CSV table of C-alpha atoms in Angstrom, one decimal:
chain,number,residue,atom,x,y,z
A,14,ILE,CA,-27.6,-35.8,15.3
A,15,LYS,CA,-27.1,-36.9,11.7
A,16,GLN,CA,-30.2,-36.7,9.5
A,17,ASP,CA,-28.6,-37.7,6.1
A,18,ASP,CA,-25.2,-37.7,4.6
A,19,ASN,CA,-25.1,-33.9,4.0
A,20,THR,CA,-27.5,-33.1,7.1
A,21,TYR,CA,-27.0,-32.5,10.8
A,22,ILE,CA,-29.3,-31.4,13.2
A,23,LEU,CA,-27.8,-28.9,16.1
A,24,PHE,CA,-29.6,-28.0,19.1
A,25,GLN,CA,-26.7,-26.0,20.5
A,26,ARG,CA,-25.4,-23.2,18.0
A,27,TYR,CA,-22.9,-22.0,20.4
A,28,ALA,CA,-20.9,-25.0,20.8
A,29,LEU,CA,-20.4,-25.3,16.8
A,30,LEU,CA,-19.4,-21.5,16.7
A,31,GLU,CA,-16.8,-21.9,19.7
A,32,ALA,CA,-15.5,-24.8,18.0
A,33,ALA,CA,-14.6,-22.9,14.8
A,34,TYR,CA,-13.1,-20.1,17.0
A,35,GLU,CA,-11.0,-22.4,19.0
A,36,SER,CA,-9.8,-25.2,16.8
A,37,PRO,CA,-7.5,-23.4,14.3
A,38,PHE,CA,-5.2,-22.5,17.3
A,39,PHE,CA,-4.6,-26.2,17.8
A,40,TRP,CA,-4.5,-27.1,14.1
A,41,PHE,CA,-1.7,-24.8,13.6
A,42,LYS,CA,0.2,-26.1,16.8
A,43,GLU,CA,-0.2,-29.7,15.5
A,44,TYR,CA,0.6,-29.1,11.8
A,45,ASP,CA,3.8,-26.8,12.1
A,46,GLU,CA,4.9,-25.9,15.4
A,47,THR,CA,7.7,-23.8,14.3
A,48,TYR,CA,5.5,-21.6,12.6
A,49,PHE,CA,3.0,-21.7,15.7
A,50,LYS,CA,5.8,-20.6,18.1
A,51,THR,CA,7.0,-17.9,16.0
A,52,THR,CA,4.8,-16.2,13.4
A,53,ALA,CA,1.6,-17.4,14.6
A,54,THR,CA,2.0,-16.5,18.2
A,55,LYS,CA,3.4,-12.8,17.3
A,56,HIS,CA,0.2,-12.2,15.2
A,57,ARG,CA,-1.9,-13.0,17.9
A,58,GLY,CA,-0.2,-10.8,20.7
A,59,ASP,CA,0.0,-8.3,18.0
A,60,PHE,CA,-3.5,-8.3,17.4
A,61,THR,CA,-4.6,-8.0,20.8
A,62,GLU,CA,-2.3,-4.9,21.4
A,63,ASP,CA,-3.6,-3.4,18.1
A,64,PHE,CA,-7.1,-3.8,19.0
A,65,SER,CA,-6.5,-2.6,22.6
A,66,TYR,CA,-5.1,0.4,21.1
A,67,GLU,CA,-7.8,1.1,18.7
A,68,ILE,CA,-10.7,0.6,21.3
A,69,LEU,CA,-9.2,3.1,23.7
A,70,SER,CA,-8.1,5.5,21.1
A,71,ASN,CA,-11.9,5.7,20.2
A,72,ILE,CA,-12.8,6.5,23.7
A,73,PHE,CA,-10.1,8.6,24.7
A,74,GLY,CA,-8.9,10.0,21.5
A,75,ALA,CA,-5.6,9.0,19.7
A,76,LYS,CA,-3.7,11.9,21.2
A,77,ASN,CA,-4.2,10.4,24.6
A,78,VAL,CA,-3.2,6.8,24.0
A,79,PHE,CA,0.3,5.4,23.1
A,80,LYS,CA,1.3,1.9,22.1
A,81,ASN,CA,4.7,-0.3,22.6
A,82,ILE,CA,6.3,2.2,25.2
A,83,ASP,CA,9.6,1.4,26.5
A,84,ILE,CA,10.9,2.7,29.7
A,85,PHE,CA,14.5,3.6,30.4
A,86,ASN,CA,16.5,4.3,33.2
A,87,ASN,CA,19.4,6.1,31.3
A,88,LYS,CA,20.3,3.4,28.7
A,89,THR,CA,18.9,0.5,30.6
A,90,LYS,CA,15.5,-0.7,29.7
A,91,VAL,CA,13.4,-1.3,32.8
A,92,GLY,CA,9.7,-1.7,31.7
A,93,GLU,CA,7.5,-2.1,28.7
A,94,ILE,CA,4.1,-1.2,28.4
A,95,ASP,CA,1.9,-2.6,25.5
A,96,VAL,CA,-0.9,0.4,25.6
A,97,LEU,CA,-0.7,3.5,27.9
A,98,VAL,CA,-3.7,6.0,28.2
A,99,VAL,CA,-3.1,9.3,29.9
A,100,PHE,CA,-6.4,11.3,30.4
A,101,ALA,CA,-6.3,14.5,32.6
A,102,ASN,CA,-4.7,12.9,36.4
A,103,ARG,CA,-5.9,9.4,35.6
A,104,ALA,CA,-3.7,6.8,33.6
A,105,ILE,CA,-4.4,3.2,32.2
A,106,VAL,CA,-1.6,0.8,32.1
A,107,LEU,CA,-2.6,-2.0,29.7
A,108,GLN,CA,-0.6,-5.1,29.3
A,109,ALA,CA,-1.9,-7.7,26.5
A,110,LYS,CA,-1.1,-11.2,26.7
A,111,SER,CA,-2.3,-14.2,23.9
A,112,LYS,CA,-1.3,-17.1,26.1
A,113,LYS,CA,-4.3,-19.5,25.7
A,114,LEU,CA,-5.9,-22.0,28.3
A,115,ARG,CA,-4.8,-25.5,27.6
A,116,LEU,CA,-7.3,-28.2,27.0
A,117,GLU,CA,-6.3,-30.2,30.1
A,118,SER,CA,-6.6,-26.9,32.3
A,119,ARG,CA,-10.1,-26.2,30.6
A,120,LYS,CA,-11.0,-30.1,31.8
A,121,GLY,CA,-10.3,-29.0,35.4
A,122,ASN,CA,-6.6,-29.7,36.0
A,123,ASP,CA,-5.8,-27.6,38.9
A,124,ASN,CA,-2.1,-27.7,38.6
A,125,LEU,CA,-2.2,-26.7,34.8
A,126,LEU,CA,-4.9,-24.1,35.4
A,127,ALA,CA,-2.7,-22.3,38.3
A,128,GLU,CA,0.2,-22.5,35.7
A,129,ASP,CA,-1.7,-21.1,32.8
A,130,PHE,CA,-3.2,-18.4,34.9
A,131,LYS,CA,0.3,-17.3,36.0
A,132,LYS,CA,1.6,-17.2,32.3
A,133,ALA,CA,-1.6,-15.4,31.2
A,134,ILE,CA,-2.8,-13.2,34.1
A,135,GLN,CA,-0.1,-13.1,37.0
A,136,ASP,CA,2.8,-12.1,34.9
A,137,SER,CA,0.9,-9.5,33.1
A,138,TYR,CA,-0.2,-8.0,36.2
A,139,ASN,CA,3.4,-7.9,37.6
A,140,GLN,CA,4.4,-6.3,34.5
A,141,GLY,CA,1.6,-3.6,34.8
A,142,LEU,CA,2.4,-2.9,38.4
A,143,SER,CA,6.2,-2.3,37.8
A,144,CYS,CA,5.5,0.0,35.0
A,145,ALA,CA,2.6,1.7,37.0
A,146,LYS,CA,5.3,2.7,39.6
A,147,LEU,CA,7.9,3.7,37.2
A,148,ILE,CA,5.6,6.2,35.2
A,149,GLN,CA,5.4,8.3,38.6
A,150,GLU,CA,9.1,8.9,38.7
A,151,GLU,CA,10.7,11.9,36.9
A,152,LYS,CA,13.9,9.9,36.4
A,153,TYR,CA,12.5,7.4,33.7
A,154,LYS,CA,12.2,8.1,30.1
A,155,LEU,CA,9.2,6.8,28.0
A,156,LEU,CA,10.2,6.0,24.4
A,157,ASP,CA,7.8,5.0,21.7
A,158,ALA,CA,8.1,2.4,19.0
A,159,SER,CA,9.7,5.0,16.9
A,160,LYS,CA,12.3,5.9,19.7
A,161,ASN,CA,10.5,9.3,20.3
A,162,GLU,CA,10.2,10.6,23.8
A,163,LEU,CA,6.8,10.8,25.3
A,164,THR,CA,6.3,13.9,27.5
A,165,ILE,CA,3.6,13.1,30.0
A,166,ARG,CA,2.7,14.1,33.6
A,167,ASN,CA,3.5,12.0,36.6
A,168,ASP,CA,1.4,13.3,39.4
A,169,PHE,CA,-1.4,10.9,38.7
A,170,LYS,CA,-4.2,10.8,41.0
A,171,GLU,CA,-5.2,7.2,40.0
A,172,ILE,CA,-3.6,4.6,37.8
A,173,TYR,CA,-5.4,1.4,36.5
A,174,ILE,CA,-3.8,-1.8,35.5
A,175,PHE,CA,-5.7,-3.7,32.7
A,176,CYS,CA,-4.6,-7.4,32.3
A,177,VAL,CA,-6.3,-8.2,28.6
A,178,VAL,CA,-6.0,-11.8,27.3
A,179,SER,CA,-7.0,-12.6,23.8
A,180,ASP,CA,-9.2,-15.6,24.3
A,181,HIS,CA,-12.2,-15.9,26.5
A,182,TYR,CA,-11.2,-17.9,29.7
A,183,PRO,CA,-14.1,-19.8,31.5
A,184,ALA,CA,-14.9,-18.1,34.8
A,185,LEU,CA,-12.1,-15.4,34.2
A,186,ALA,CA,-13.6,-13.3,37.1
A,187,PHE,CA,-13.7,-16.0,39.5
A,188,GLN,CA,-10.4,-17.5,38.8
A,189,THR,CA,-9.0,-13.9,39.4
A,190,GLN,CA,-10.3,-13.5,42.7
A,191,GLN,CA,-9.0,-16.8,43.6
A,192,PHE,CA,-5.4,-16.7,41.9
A,193,LEU,CA,-4.3,-13.5,41.4
A,194,LYS,CA,-1.8,-11.8,44.1
A,195,PHE,CA,-1.8,-8.3,44.0
A,196,GLU,CA,-1.0,-5.0,45.8
A,197,GLU,CA,-2.6,-1.5,45.8
A,198,ASN,CA,-2.1,1.8,47.3
A,199,LYS,CA,-3.8,5.2,47.4
A,200,LYS,CA,-2.9,5.6,43.7
A,201,ILE,CA,-2.6,2.1,41.9
A,202,LYS,CA,-5.9,0.5,42.1
A,203,PRO,CA,-6.5,-3.2,42.0
A,204,PRO,CA,-6.2,-4.7,38.6
A,205,PHE,CA,-8.9,-5.1,35.9
A,206,VAL,CA,-8.5,-8.6,34.6
A,207,MET,CA,-10.8,-9.3,31.1
A,208,ASP,CA,-10.6,-10.8,27.8
A,209,ILE,CA,-10.7,-8.6,24.6
A,210,PHE,CA,-14.2,-9.2,24.1
A,211,LEU,CA,-15.1,-7.5,27.4
A,212,LEU,CA,-13.1,-4.5,26.4
A,213,ASP,CA,-15.0,-4.1,23.4
A,214,VAL,CA,-18.3,-4.2,24.7
A,215,MET,CA,-17.0,-1.7,27.3
A,216,SER,CA,-16.1,0.7,24.4
A,217,GLU,CA,-19.7,0.2,22.9
A,218,MET,CA,-21.5,1.0,25.8
A,219,LEU,CA,-19.4,3.2,27.9
A,220,SER,CA,-18.0,5.2,24.7
A,221,ASN,CA,-17.9,8.7,27.0
A,222,PRO,CA,-14.4,8.6,28.7
A,223,LEU,CA,-16.1,9.8,31.9
A,224,TYR,CA,-18.5,6.5,32.0
A,225,PHE,CA,-15.5,4.1,31.0
A,226,LEU,CA,-13.4,5.6,34.0
A,227,SER,CA,-16.1,5.7,36.3
A,228,TYR,CA,-17.0,2.0,35.9
A,229,THR,CA,-13.4,1.3,35.8
A,230,ASN,CA,-13.0,2.9,39.3
A,231,LYS,CA,-16.0,1.1,40.8
A,232,ARG,CA,-15.1,-2.3,39.3
A,233,THR,CA,-11.5,-1.9,40.7
A,234,THR,CA,-12.9,-0.5,44.2
A,235,TYR,CA,-15.2,-3.5,44.6
A,236,PHE,CA,-12.7,-5.7,43.2
A,237,LYS,CA,-13.6,-8.7,46.2
A,238,ASN,CA,-17.1,-7.4,46.5
A,239,PHE,CA,-19.0,-8.4,43.6
A,240,ILE,CA,-18.9,-12.4,42.3
A,241,ALA,CA,-20.0,-13.5,38.8
A,242,GLN,CA,-19.2,-16.3,36.7
A,243,SER,CA,-18.2,-13.4,34.0
A,244,GLU,CA,-17.3,-9.9,34.2
A,245,TYR,CA,-20.1,-9.5,31.4
A,246,SER,CA,-22.6,-10.0,34.0
A,247,ILE,CA,-21.1,-7.5,36.5
A,248,LEU,CA,-20.9,-4.8,33.5
A,249,SER,CA,-24.7,-5.5,32.7
A,250,TYR,CA,-25.3,-5.0,36.4
A,251,HIS,CA,-23.6,-1.8,36.5
A,252,LEU,CA,-25.4,-0.4,33.3
A,253,LYS,CA,-28.7,-1.1,35.1
A,254,LYS,CA,-28.1,-0.3,38.5
A,255,ASN,CA,-24.9,1.7,38.8
A,256,LEU,CA,-22.5,-0.4,40.4
A,257,TYR,CA,-22.6,0.3,44.1
A,258,LEU,CA,-22.5,-1.7,47.4
A,259,SER,CA,-23.9,-0.2,50.6
A,260,ASP,CA,-21.9,-0.6,54.1
A,261,GLU,CA,-24.5,-3.0,55.2
A,262,TYR,CA,-23.4,-5.6,52.9
A,263,SER,CA,-19.9,-7.1,52.2
A,264,MET,CA,-20.5,-9.0,49.1
A,265,MET,CA,-22.9,-9.4,46.3
A,266,MET,CA,-23.0,-12.4,43.7
A,267,ILE,CA,-24.7,-11.7,40.0
A,268,ASP,CA,-26.5,-14.3,38.2
A,269,ASP,CA,-25.8,-14.4,34.5
A,270,GLY,CA,-29.3,-13.8,33.8
A,271,VAL,CA,-28.8,-10.0,34.4
A,272,SER,CA,-26.8,-9.6,31.0
A,273,SER,CA,-30.0,-10.4,28.8
A,274,ASP,CA,-30.4,-6.8,28.2
A,275,LEU,CA,-27.2,-6.3,27.5
A,276,ASP,CA,-27.2,-9.0,24.9
A,277,LEU,CA,-30.1,-7.7,23.0
A,278,ALA,CA,-28.6,-4.4,22.8
A,279,LEU,CA,-25.4,-5.8,21.3
A,280,MET,CA,-27.5,-7.6,18.7
A,281,VAL,CA,-29.0,-4.4,17.7
A,282,ARG,CA,-25.6,-2.8,17.6
A,283,LYS,CA,-23.8,-5.5,16.1
A,284,LYS,CA,-26.0,-7.2,13.8
A,285,GLY,CA,-28.6,-4.5,12.8
A,286,LEU,CA,-31.7,-6.0,14.4
A,287,PRO,CA,-34.5,-3.9,15.5
A,288,GLY,CA,-34.6,-3.0,19.3
A,289,LYS,CA,-33.2,-0.5,21.8
A,290,ASP,CA,-29.3,-0.2,21.2
A,291,LEU,CA,-28.7,0.7,25.1
A,292,PRO,CA,-29.9,-1.4,28.2
A,293,GLU,CA,-32.4,0.8,30.4
A,294,GLY,CA,-30.5,2.2,33.1
A,295,ILE,CA,-27.8,4.6,34.0
A,296,LEU,CA,-27.3,5.5,30.2
A,297,THR,CA,-30.9,6.1,29.5
A,298,LYS,CA,-32.1,7.5,32.7
A,299,TYR,CA,-30.1,10.9,32.5
A,300,ARG,CA,-30.2,11.1,28.8
A,301,GLY,CA,-31.7,14.6,27.9
A,302,THR,CA,-31.5,15.7,31.3
A,303,ILE,CA,-29.6,18.8,32.4
A,304,VAL,CA,-26.8,16.8,34.4
A,305,GLY,CA,-27.0,14.3,31.5
A,306,ASN,CA,-26.1,17.0,29.2
A,307,PHE,CA,-23.1,18.4,31.3
A,308,ILE,CA,-21.7,14.8,31.6
A,309,ASP,CA,-21.8,14.8,27.8
A,310,GLN,CA,-20.2,18.2,27.7
A,311,ILE,CA,-17.3,17.6,30.2
A,312,LYS,CA,-15.8,14.7,27.7
A,313,LYS,CA,-14.7,17.6,25.6
A,314,TYR,CA,-12.5,18.8,28.2
A,315,GLU,CA,-9.6,17.3,29.8
A,316,ASP,CA,-8.3,19.3,32.7
A,317,ASP,CA,-8.5,17.3,36.3
A,318,GLN,CA,-11.2,19.5,37.7
A,319,SER,CA,-13.6,18.8,35.2
A,320,ILE,CA,-13.1,15.4,35.2
A,321,GLU,CA,-13.3,15.2,39.2
A,322,ILE,CA,-16.9,17.1,39.0
A,323,GLY,CA,-18.0,14.5,36.2
A,324,LEU,CA,-16.9,11.4,38.1
A,325,PHE,CA,-18.2,12.8,41.2
A,326,LEU,CA,-21.8,13.2,39.8
A,327,LEU,CA,-21.5,9.6,38.5
A,328,THR,CA,-21.0,8.3,42.0
A,329,LEU,CA,-24.4,9.7,43.0
A,330,SER,CA,-27.5,7.7,43.2
A,331,GLU,CA,-30.7,8.1,40.7
A,332,GLU,CA,-32.7,9.7,43.5
A,333,ALA,CA,-29.6,12.3,44.1
A,334,ILE,CA,-29.1,13.0,40.4
A,335,GLY,CA,-33.0,13.5,40.2
A,336,GLN,CA,-32.9,16.1,43.0
A,337,ILE,CA,-30.1,18.2,40.9
A,338,ASN,CA,-32.2,18.1,38.0
A,339,GLU,CA,-35.0,19.1,39.6
A,340,GLY,CA,-33.3,21.8,41.7
A,341,ILE,CA,-31.6,23.5,38.7
A,342,GLN,CA,-34.9,23.4,36.8
A,343,LYS,CA,-36.5,25.3,39.7
A,344,THR,CA,-33.7,28.0,39.7
A,345,ILE,CA,-34.2,28.5,35.9
A,346,ASP,CA,-37.9,28.8,36.5
A,347,LEU,CA,-37.1,31.6,39.3
A,348,PHE,CA,-34.8,33.4,37.1
A,349,ASN,CA,-37.4,33.5,34.1
A,350,SER,CA,-40.0,35.0,36.8
A,351,ASP,CA,-38.0,37.6,38.4
A,352,GLY,CA,-34.6,37.8,36.3
A,353,LYS,CA,-32.7,37.4,39.5
A,354,SER,CA,-29.8,34.8,40.5
A,355,HIS,CA,-30.9,31.8,42.6
A,356,ASP,CA,-28.9,28.9,44.0
A,357,PHE,CA,-29.4,25.7,46.0
A,358,THR,CA,-27.0,23.2,47.6
A,359,VAL,CA,-26.9,19.5,47.8
A,360,GLY,CA,-25.3,17.9,51.1
A,361,PHE,CA,-24.5,14.4,51.7
A,362,ASP,CA,-24.8,12.2,54.9
A,363,ASP,CA,-21.1,11.5,55.5
A,364,ALA,CA,-20.2,14.9,55.0
A,365,SER,CA,-17.3,14.1,52.8
A,366,ALA,CA,-18.6,16.3,49.8
A,367,GLY,CA,-21.2,18.8,48.7
A,368,MET,CA,-22.4,20.6,45.8
A,369,THR,CA,-23.8,24.3,45.1
A,370,PHE,CA,-25.1,25.4,41.9
A,371,HIS,CA,-25.7,28.9,41.0
A,372,THR,CA,-28.0,30.0,38.0
A,373,ASN,CA,-27.3,33.7,36.6
A,374,ASN,CA,-26.2,35.7,33.7
A,375,LEU,CA,-23.6,37.9,35.7
A,376,PRO,CA,-20.4,38.7,34.2
A,377,HIS,CA,-18.1,36.1,34.7
A,378,LYS,CA,-15.8,37.7,37.3
A,379,GLU,CA,-18.3,38.6,39.6
A,380,ALA,CA,-20.3,35.1,39.1
A,381,PHE,CA,-17.2,33.2,39.9
A,382,THR,CA,-16.4,35.3,42.9
A,383,LYS,CA,-20.1,34.7,44.3
A,384,LEU,CA,-19.8,30.9,43.5
A,385,LEU,CA,-16.3,30.5,45.1
A,386,ASP,CA,-17.1,32.4,48.4
A,387,HIS,CA,-20.4,30.5,48.8
A,388,CYS,CA,-18.7,26.8,48.1
A,389,LYS,CA,-15.8,28.0,50.7
A,390,HIS,CA,-18.4,29.0,53.2
A,391,ARG,CA,-20.5,25.7,52.7
A,392,LYS,CA,-17.4,23.4,52.8
A,393,TYR,CA,-16.3,25.1,56.1
A,394,MET,CA,-19.7,24.7,57.7
A,395,GLN,CA,-20.2,21.1,56.7
A,396,GLN,CA,-16.6,20.7,57.5
A,397,ALA,CA,-16.2,18.7,54.4
A,398,ASN,CA,-13.3,17.2,52.2
A,399,ASN,CA,-14.4,18.4,49.1
A,400,TRP,CA,-16.9,20.7,47.7
A,401,PHE,CA,-17.9,21.5,44.0
A,402,GLY,CA,-19.8,24.3,42.5
A,403,LEU,CA,-21.3,24.8,39.3
A,404,CYS,CA,-22.6,28.0,37.6
A,405,PHE,CA,-25.3,27.7,35.2
A,406,ASP,CA,-26.7,29.9,32.5
A,407,PRO,CA,-30.6,30.0,32.6
A,408,LEU,CA,-30.5,31.5,29.1
A,409,THR,CA,-28.7,29.1,27.1
A,410,GLN,CA,-29.3,26.2,29.6
A,411,THR,CA,-25.7,25.2,29.6
A,412,PHE,CA,-22.9,25.3,32.4
A,413,ARG,CA,-20.6,28.2,32.4
A,414,PHE,CA,-17.7,27.2,34.7
A,415,GLY,CA,-17.3,25.4,37.9
A,416,VAL,CA,-15.1,25.3,40.9
A,417,MET,CA,-13.7,22.6,43.2
A,418,SER,CA,-12.6,23.3,46.7
A,419,ASN,CA,-10.7,20.8,48.7
A,420,THR,CA,-8.5,21.1,51.8
A,421,GLU,CA,-5.5,22.5,49.9
A,422,TRP,CA,-6.7,24.1,46.8
A,423,THR,CA,-9.4,25.9,45.3
A,424,TYR,CA,-9.8,25.3,41.4
A,425,SER,CA,-11.6,27.4,38.9
A,426,VAL,CA,-12.8,25.6,35.6
A,427,ASP,CA,-14.1,28.0,32.9
A,428,MET,CA,-16.1,25.4,30.8
A,429,GLY,CA,-15.8,27.6,27.5
A,430,ALA,CA,-12.6,28.9,27.5
A,431,LYS,CA,-10.7,25.9,29.4
A,432,VAL,CA,-9.1,28.3,31.5
A,433,VAL,CA,-7.7,26.6,34.9
A,434,LYS,CA,-7.1,29.0,37.9
A,435,ARG,CA,-5.5,28.1,41.1
A,436,VAL,CA,-6.4,30.2,44.2
A,437,LEU,CA,-5.0,29.6,47.6
């Protein structure tokens, strides 16, 4: 509302900020279309890639993140990855797009909306899927922007495809479920489609690689099961409740109001306002607990087994984590009273996995043998697919090492020396 020649009254501040962010794109296009199609468009694409690379490097470490990777079959280029993350036996293939939603699409033109979605999302996903398949084959070479060959593993357990766009798309999460055609298999998970703003927020709240991978796994696993107007709301729900859908339900709709705590936490982080910098939920409930400290320790190690144990812990309910914390504390108290070794075991209803905890200060070899034998025995009794074992030092109150037993191998992980042993 115009009050006088120099003063206006604005009731919706967001609209002004959105206009300031969106308008230069269209000004460039109208003023100098040649500049727009060459220089401006290239800069938008470069920024999206560079910013995504910076965010993921901060989470996983620069040595595990690569940018502008070309995939060659002999001398023929067969694929291109904007950003590649390799962390233990997980990989993220990120494809960045700077394609903008046209004004007519924003106004609801279905035909243009489908066309814009294809150029911004579907093409990005198709490229990411092709590359996700190629990096599993030994015959292909990966070269960085300097033509240096990358030597990475190809026996990935899970590969995630990130499709990142540089602009906020209205109802991107809903459009993805409606329009995107994708495929998945045992290793390649359904795509995670997001704008660069969500990736930034994820890096703020899920800076631990385990928390980031855990959420990525859950979000892609429940690709069709959670419906919200914005991915932001689904992330906020996860931070509060841990993203999970019980078997009795097939779908959940999340209201945008769920994101209020996340909004406030970001205001504290980004603008320095007083308040809590973390929403109350999974990131605060385990802070300072035995399991929480263990998860924080694991991010220092990048072997497959440490990551498996950590990710498994993050799949458990708050009640189960509480029982584990109480059980470990009880074994510590017993050790302090009698100086003897103590243990406890946690099983799960579906019998697919279980955990055994030993508390002692025995020599490493003796402690390892006892824990390994115990895990093998429990796994056989419960006929489980996987069994995890952790040895806890009651004096320092830190984990000493862990074992993971599945149907083929038993792994030992020395948490201090990062020694990995395989025992048939």
